[in-house]
Coordinates of N, CA and C in Angstrom, one line a residue:
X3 N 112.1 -25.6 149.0 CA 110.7 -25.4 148.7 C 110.5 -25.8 147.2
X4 N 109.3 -26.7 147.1 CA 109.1 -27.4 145.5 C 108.3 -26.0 144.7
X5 N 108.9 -26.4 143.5 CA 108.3 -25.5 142.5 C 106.5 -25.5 142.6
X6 N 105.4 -24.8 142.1 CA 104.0 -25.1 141.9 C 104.0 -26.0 140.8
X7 N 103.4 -26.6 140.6 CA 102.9 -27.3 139.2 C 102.7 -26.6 138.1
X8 N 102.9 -26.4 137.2 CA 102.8 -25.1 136.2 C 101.4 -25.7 135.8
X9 N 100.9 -24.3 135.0 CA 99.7 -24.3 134.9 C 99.9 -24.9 133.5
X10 N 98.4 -25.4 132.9 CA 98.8 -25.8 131.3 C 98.0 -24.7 130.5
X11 N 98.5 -25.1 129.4 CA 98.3 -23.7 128.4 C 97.2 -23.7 128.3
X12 N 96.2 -22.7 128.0 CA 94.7 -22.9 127.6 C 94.2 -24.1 126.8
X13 N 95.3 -23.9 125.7 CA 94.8 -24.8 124.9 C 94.4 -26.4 125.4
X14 N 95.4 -26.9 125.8 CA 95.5 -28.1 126.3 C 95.0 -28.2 127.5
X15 N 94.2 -27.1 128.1 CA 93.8 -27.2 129.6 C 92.2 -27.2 128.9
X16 N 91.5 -26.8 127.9 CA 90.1 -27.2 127.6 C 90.3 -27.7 127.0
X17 N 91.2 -28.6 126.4 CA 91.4 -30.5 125.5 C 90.8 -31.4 126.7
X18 N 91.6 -31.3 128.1 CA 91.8 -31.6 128.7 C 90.0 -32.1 129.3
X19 N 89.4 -31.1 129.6 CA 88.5 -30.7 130.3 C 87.1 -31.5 129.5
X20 N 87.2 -31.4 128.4 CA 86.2 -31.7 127.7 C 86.2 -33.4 127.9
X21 N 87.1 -33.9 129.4 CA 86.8 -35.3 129.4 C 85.2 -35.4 130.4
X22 N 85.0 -34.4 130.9 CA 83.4 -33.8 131.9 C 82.2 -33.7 130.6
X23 N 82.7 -33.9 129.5 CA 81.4 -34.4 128.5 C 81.1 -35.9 128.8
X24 N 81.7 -36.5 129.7 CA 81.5 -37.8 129.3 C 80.7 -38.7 131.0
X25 N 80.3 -36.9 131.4 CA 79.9 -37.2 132.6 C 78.3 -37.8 132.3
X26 N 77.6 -37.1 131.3 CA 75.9 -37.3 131.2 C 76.3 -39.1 131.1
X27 N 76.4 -39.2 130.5 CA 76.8 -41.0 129.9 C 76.8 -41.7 130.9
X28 N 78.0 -41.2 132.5 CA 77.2 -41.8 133.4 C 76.2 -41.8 133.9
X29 N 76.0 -40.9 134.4 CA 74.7 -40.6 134.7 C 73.6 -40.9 134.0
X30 N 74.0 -40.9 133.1 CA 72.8 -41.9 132.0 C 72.9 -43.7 132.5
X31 N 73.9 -44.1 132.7 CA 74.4 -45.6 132.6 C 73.6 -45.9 134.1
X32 N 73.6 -44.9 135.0 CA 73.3 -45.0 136.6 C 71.9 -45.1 136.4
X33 N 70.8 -44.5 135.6 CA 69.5 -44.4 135.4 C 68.9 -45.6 134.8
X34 N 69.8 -46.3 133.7 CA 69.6 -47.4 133.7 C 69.5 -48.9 134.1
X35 N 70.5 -48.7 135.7 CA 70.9 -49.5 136.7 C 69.4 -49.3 137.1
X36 N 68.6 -47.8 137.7 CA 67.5 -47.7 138.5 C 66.7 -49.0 137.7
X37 N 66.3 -48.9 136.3 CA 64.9 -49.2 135.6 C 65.5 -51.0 135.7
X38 N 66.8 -51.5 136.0 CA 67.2 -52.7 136.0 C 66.9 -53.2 137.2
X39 N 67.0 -52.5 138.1 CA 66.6 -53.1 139.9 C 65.4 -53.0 139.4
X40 N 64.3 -51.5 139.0 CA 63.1 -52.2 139.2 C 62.5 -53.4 138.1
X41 N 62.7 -53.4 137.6 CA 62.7 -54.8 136.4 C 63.3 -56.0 137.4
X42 N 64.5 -56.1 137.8 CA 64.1 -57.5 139.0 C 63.3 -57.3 139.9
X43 N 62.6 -56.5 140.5 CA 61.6 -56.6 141.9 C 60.4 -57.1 140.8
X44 N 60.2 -56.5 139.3 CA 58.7 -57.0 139.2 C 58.7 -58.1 139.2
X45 N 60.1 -58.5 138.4 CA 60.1 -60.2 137.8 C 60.2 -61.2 139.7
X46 N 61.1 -61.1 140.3 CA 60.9 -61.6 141.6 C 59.4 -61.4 142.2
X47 N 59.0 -60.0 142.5 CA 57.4 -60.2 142.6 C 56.3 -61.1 142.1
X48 N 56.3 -61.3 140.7 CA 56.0 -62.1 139.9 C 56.2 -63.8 140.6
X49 N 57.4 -64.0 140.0 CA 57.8 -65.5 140.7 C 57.2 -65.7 141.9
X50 N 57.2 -64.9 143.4 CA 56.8 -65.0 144.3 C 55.2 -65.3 144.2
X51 N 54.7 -64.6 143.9 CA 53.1 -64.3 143.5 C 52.8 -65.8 143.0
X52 N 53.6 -66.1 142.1 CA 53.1 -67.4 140.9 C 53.1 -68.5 141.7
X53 N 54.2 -68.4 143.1 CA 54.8 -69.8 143.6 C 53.4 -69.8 144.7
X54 N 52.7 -68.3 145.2 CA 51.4 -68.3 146.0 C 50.2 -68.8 145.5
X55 N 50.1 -69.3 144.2 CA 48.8 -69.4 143.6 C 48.6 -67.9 142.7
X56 N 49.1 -66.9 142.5 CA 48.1 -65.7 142.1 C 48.4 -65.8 140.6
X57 N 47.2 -65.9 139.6 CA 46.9 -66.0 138.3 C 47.6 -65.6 137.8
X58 N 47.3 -63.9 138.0 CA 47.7 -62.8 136.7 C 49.7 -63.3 137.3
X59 N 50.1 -63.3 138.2 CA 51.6 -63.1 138.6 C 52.4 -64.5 137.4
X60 N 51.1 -65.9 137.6 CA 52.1 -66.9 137.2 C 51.6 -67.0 135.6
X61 N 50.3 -66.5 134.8 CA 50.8 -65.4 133.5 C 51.8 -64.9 133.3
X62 N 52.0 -64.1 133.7 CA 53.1 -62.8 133.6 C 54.6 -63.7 133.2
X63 N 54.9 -64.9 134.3 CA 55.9 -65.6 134.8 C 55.7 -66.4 133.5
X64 N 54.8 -67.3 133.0 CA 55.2 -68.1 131.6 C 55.2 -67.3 130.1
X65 N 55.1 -66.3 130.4 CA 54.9 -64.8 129.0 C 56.6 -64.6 129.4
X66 N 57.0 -64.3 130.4 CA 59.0 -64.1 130.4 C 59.5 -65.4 130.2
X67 N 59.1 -66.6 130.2 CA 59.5 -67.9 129.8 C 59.6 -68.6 128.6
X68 N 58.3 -67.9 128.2 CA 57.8 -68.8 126.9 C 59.1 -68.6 125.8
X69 N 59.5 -69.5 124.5 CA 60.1 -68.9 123.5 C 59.7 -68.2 122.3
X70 N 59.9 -67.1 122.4 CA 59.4 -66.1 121.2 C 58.9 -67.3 119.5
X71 N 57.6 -66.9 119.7 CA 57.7 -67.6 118.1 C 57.2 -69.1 117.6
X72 N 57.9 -69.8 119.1 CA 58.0 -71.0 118.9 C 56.0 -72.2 119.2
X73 N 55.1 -71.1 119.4 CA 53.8 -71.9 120.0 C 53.5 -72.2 121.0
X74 N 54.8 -72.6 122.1 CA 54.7 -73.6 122.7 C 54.7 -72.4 124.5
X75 N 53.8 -72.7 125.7 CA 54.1 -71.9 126.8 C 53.5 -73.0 128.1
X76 N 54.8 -72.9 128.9 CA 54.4 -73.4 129.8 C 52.7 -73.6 130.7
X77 N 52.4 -74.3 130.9 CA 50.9 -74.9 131.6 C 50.9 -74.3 133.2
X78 N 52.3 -75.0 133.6 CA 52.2 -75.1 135.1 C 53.9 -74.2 135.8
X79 N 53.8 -74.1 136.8 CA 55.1 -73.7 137.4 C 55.7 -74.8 137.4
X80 N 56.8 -75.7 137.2 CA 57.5 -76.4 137.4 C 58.8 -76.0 138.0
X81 N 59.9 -77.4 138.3 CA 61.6 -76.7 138.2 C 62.0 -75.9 137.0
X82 N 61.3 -76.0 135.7 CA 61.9 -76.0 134.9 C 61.9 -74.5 134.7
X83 N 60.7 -74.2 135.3 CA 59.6 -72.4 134.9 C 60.7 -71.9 135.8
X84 N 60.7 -72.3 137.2 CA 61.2 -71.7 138.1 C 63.1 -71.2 137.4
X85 N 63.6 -72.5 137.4 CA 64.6 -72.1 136.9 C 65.0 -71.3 136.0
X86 N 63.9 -71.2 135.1 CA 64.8 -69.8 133.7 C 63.9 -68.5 134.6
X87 N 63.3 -68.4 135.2 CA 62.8 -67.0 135.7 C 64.1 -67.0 136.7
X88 N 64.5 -67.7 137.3 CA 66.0 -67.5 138.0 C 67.0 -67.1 137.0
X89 N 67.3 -67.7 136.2 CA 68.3 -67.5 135.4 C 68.3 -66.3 134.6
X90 N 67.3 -65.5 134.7 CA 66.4 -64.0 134.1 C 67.4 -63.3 135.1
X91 N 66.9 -63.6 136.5 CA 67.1 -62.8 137.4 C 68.6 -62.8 137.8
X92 N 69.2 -63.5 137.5 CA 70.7 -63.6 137.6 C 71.3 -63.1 136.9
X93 N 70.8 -63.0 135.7 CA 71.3 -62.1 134.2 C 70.9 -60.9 134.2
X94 N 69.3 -60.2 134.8 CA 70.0 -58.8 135.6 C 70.9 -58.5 136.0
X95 N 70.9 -58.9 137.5 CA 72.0 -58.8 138.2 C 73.8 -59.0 137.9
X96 N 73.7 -59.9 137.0 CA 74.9 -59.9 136.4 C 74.9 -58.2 135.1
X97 N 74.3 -57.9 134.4 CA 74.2 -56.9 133.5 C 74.5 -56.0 134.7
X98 N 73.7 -55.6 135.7 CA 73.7 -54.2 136.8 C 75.1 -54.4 137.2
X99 N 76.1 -55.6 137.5 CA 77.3 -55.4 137.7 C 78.4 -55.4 136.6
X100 N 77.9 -55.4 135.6 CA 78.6 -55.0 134.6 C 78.5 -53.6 134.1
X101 N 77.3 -52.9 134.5 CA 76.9 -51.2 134.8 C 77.7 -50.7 135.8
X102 N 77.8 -51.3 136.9 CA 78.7 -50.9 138.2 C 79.9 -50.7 137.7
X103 N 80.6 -51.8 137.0 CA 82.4 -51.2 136.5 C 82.2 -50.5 135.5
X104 N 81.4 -50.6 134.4 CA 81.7 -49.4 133.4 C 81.7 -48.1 133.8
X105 N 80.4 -48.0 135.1 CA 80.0 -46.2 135.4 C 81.4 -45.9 136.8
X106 N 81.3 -47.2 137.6 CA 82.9 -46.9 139.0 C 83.8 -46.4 137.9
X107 N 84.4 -47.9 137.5 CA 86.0 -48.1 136.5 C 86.2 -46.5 135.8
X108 N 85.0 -46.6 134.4 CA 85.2 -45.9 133.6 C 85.3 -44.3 133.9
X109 N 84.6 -43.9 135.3 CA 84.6 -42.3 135.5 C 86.2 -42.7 136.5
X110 N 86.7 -43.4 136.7 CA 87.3 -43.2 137.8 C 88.8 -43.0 137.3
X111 N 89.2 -44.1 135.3 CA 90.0 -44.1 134.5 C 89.9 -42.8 133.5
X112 N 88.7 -42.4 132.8 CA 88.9 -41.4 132.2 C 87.9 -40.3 132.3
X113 N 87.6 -40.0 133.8 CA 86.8 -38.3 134.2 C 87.9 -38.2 135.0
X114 N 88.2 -38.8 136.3 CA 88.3 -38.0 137.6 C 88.5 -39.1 138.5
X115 N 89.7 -39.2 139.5 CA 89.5 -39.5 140.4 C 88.4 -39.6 141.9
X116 N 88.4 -40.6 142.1 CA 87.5 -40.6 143.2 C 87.6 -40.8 144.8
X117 N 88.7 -41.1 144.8 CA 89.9 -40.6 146.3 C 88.7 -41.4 146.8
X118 N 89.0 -43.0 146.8 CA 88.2 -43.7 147.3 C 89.3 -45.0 148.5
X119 N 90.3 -44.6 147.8 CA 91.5 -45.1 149.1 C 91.1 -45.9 150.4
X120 N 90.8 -44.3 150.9 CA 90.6 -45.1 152.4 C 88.8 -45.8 152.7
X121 N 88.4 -45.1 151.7 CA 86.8 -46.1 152.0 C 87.1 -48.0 152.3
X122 N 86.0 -48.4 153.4 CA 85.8 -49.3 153.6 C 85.0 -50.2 152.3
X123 N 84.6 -49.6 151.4 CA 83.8 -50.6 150.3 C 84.1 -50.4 149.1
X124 N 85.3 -49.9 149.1 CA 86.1 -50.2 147.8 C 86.4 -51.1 147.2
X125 N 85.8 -51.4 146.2 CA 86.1 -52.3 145.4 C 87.5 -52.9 145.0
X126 N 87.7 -54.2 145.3 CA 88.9 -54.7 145.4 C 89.9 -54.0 144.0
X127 N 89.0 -54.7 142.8 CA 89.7 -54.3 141.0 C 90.0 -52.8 141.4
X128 N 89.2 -52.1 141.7 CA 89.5 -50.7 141.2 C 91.0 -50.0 142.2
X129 N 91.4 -51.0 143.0 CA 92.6 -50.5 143.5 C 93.7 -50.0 142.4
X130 N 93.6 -50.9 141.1 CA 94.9 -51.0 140.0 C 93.8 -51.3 138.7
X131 N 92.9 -50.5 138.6 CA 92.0 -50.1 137.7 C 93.0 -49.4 136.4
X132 N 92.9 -49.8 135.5 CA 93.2 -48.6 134.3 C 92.2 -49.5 132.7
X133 N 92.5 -48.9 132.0 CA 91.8 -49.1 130.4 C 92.1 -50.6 130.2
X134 N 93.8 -51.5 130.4 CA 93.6 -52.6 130.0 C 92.4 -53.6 130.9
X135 N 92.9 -53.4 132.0 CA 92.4 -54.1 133.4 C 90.6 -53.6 133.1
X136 N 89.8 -52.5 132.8 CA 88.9 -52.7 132.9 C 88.2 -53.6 131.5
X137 N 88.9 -53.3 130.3 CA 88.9 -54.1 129.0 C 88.3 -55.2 129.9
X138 N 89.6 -56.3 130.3 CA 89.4 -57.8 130.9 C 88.0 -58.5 131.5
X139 N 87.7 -56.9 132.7 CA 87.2 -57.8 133.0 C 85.9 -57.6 132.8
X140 N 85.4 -56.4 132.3 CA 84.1 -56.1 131.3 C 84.0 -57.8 130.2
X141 N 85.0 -58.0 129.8 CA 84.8 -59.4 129.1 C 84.4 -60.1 129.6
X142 N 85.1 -60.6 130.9 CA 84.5 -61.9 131.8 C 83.3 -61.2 131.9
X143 N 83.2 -60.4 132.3 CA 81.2 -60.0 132.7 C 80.7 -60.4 131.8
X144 N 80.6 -60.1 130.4 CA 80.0 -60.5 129.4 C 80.3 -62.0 128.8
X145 N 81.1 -62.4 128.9 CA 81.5 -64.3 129.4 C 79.9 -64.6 129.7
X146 N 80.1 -64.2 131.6 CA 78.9 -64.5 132.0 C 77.7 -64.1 131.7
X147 N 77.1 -63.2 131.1 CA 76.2 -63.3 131.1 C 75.6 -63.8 129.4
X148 N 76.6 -63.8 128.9 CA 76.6 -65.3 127.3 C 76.5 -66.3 128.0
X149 N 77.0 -67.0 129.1 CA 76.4 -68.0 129.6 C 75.1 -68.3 129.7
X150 N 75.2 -67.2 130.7 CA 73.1 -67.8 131.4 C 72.9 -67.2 129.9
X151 N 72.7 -66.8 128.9 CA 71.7 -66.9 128.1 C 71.6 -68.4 127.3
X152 N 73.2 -68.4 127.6 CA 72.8 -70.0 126.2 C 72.5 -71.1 127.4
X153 N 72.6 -71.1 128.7 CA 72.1 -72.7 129.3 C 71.1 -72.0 129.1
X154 N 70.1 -70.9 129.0 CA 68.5 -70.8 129.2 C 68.2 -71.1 127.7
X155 N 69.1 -71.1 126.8 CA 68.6 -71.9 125.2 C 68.8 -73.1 125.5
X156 N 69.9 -73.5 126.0 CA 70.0 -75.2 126.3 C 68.9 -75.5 127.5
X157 N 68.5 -75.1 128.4 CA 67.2 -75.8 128.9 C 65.5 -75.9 127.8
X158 N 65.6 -74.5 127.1 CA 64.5 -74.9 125.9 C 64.8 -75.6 124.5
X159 N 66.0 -76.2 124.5 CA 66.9 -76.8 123.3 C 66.0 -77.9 122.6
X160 N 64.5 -77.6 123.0 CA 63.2 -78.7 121.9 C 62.8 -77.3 121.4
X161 N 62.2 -76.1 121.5 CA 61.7 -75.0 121.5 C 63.0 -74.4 120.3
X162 N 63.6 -74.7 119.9 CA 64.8 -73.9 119.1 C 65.1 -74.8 117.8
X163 N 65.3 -74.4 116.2 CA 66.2 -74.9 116.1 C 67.0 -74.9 115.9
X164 N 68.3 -76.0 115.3 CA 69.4 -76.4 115.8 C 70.4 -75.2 115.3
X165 N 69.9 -74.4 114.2 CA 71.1 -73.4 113.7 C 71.0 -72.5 114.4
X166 N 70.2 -72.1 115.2 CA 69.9 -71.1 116.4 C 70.7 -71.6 117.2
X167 N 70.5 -72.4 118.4 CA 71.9 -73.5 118.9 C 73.1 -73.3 118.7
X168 N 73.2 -73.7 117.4 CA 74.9 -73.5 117.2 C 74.9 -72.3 116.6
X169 N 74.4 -71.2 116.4 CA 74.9 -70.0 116.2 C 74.9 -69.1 117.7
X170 N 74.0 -69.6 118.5 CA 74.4 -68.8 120.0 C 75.7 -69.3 120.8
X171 N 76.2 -71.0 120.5 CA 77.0 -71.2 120.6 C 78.7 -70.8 120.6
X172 N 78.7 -70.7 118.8 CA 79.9 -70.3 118.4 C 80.2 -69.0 119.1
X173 N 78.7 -67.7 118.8 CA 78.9 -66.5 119.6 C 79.1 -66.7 121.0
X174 N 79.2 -67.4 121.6 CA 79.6 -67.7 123.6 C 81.5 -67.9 122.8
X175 N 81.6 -69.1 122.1 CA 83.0 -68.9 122.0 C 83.9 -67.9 121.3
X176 N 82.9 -67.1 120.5 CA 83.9 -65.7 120.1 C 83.8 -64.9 121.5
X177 N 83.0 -65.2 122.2 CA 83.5 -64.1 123.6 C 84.2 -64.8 123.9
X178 N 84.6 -65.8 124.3 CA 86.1 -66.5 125.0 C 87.5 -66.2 124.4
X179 N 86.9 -66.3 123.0 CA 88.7 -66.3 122.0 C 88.4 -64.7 122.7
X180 N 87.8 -64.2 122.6 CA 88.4 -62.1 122.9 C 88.6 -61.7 123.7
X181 N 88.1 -62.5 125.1 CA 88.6 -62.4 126.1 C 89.7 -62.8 126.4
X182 N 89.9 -63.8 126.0 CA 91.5 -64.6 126.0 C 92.5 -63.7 125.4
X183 N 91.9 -63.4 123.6 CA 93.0 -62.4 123.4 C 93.0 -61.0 124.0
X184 N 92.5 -60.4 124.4 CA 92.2 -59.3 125.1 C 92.9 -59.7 126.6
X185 N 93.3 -60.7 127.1 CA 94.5 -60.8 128.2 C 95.2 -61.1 127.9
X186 N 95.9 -62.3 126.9 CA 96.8 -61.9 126.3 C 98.2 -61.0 125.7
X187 N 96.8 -59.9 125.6 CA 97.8 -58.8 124.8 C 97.9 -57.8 126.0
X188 N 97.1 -57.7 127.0 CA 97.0 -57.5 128.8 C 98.4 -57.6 129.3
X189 N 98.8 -59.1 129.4 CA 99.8 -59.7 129.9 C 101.0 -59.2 128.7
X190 N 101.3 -58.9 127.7 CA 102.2 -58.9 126.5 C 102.8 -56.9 126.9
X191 N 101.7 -56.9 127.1 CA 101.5 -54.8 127.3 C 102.4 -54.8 128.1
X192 N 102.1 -55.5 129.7 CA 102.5 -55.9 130.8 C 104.0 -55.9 131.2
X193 N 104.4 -57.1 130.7 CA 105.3 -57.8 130.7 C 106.5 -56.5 129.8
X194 N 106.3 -56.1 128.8 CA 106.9 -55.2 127.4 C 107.0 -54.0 128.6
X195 N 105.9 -53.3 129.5 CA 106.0 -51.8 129.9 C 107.6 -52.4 130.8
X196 N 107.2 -53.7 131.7 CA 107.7 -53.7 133.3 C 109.4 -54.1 132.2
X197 N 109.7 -54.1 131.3 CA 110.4 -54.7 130.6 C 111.6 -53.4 130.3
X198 N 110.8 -52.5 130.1 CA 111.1 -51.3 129.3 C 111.8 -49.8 130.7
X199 N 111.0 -50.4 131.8 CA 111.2 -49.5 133.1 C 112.4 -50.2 133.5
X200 N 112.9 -51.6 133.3 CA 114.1 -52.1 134.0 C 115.3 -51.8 133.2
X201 N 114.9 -51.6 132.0 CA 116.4 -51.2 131.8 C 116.4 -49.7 131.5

């Protein structure tokens, strides 16, 4: 017969506990997913409406297009309108799943398990989920969504100028060097733990 688990000392049992402060935060992070889905139905509503002829919809659609500042606002729907209202809407969607790992990953590494095992829609990452692994790939998320912002500066790249350009630029490649080093030191942690268990 196995021993019980000993109980922990008070002290260290409400050290412990006080990681359920960090529950509102999600629950906070989840409310902001709500206002981000509805923010793409208006903006998709919108595009749809604009692509039917409806006024106020394809206003609305060159006011999310236009570049702050610059004078200048689309006339007509083109590829061009269409495309950055896409590229809007893809950089939602890319943000909301970078909501999804922080609020899954993050409650699931430091609140509480979520004995999601045998579920059928488990997210593949969160099988071997921990602090480095969510680090990673919160970067690549944010990789991507430095992308779609700088091709939507490189499609208005008359509307900008150039020190704007190369300063959104450089900032796309400081996410790359910290992503990079941020696996890296992933793989180095890695390699040092599996290093240290063999002998």
């Amino acid at each position: 017969m196995t021993d019980p688990k000993p109980k922990l000392r008070p002290l260290p049992a409400f050290i412990f506990m006080t990681r359920w402060l960090q529950l509102p935060l999600y629950l906070g992070l989840i409310l902001a997913q709500c206002v981000y889905v509805f923010h793409f139905w208006v903006e998709l509503k919108d595009l749809i409406g604009a692509a039917m002829g409806n006024e106020t919809a394809l206003q609305h659609i060159f006011q999310a297009v236009a570049v702050p500042n610059s004078g200048s606002m689309p006339t007509k729907l083109n590829e061009t309108t269409i495309m950055l209202v896409v590229l809007g809407l893809i950089d939602v969607v890319m943000i909301s799943n970078l909501l999804v790992m922080v609020i899954i990953g993050g409650y699931e590494t430091f609140v509480s398990r979520m004995n999601l095992e045998s579920h059928p829609d488990q997210p593949e990452w969160l099988s071997h989920v921990n602090a480095s692994v969510l680090k990673t790939k919160l970067a690549m998320a944010i990789i991507g969504i430095s992308s779609i912002h700088l091709l939507k500066t490189f499609i208005n790249a008359a509307s900008y100028e150039p020190k704007v350009l190369i300063a959104q630029t450089v900032i796309h490649i400081a996410f790359l060097l910290s992503a990079m080093a941020i696996a890296y030191t992933d793989r180095l942690t890695t390699l040092t733990h599996q290093d240290s268990k063999s002998h």
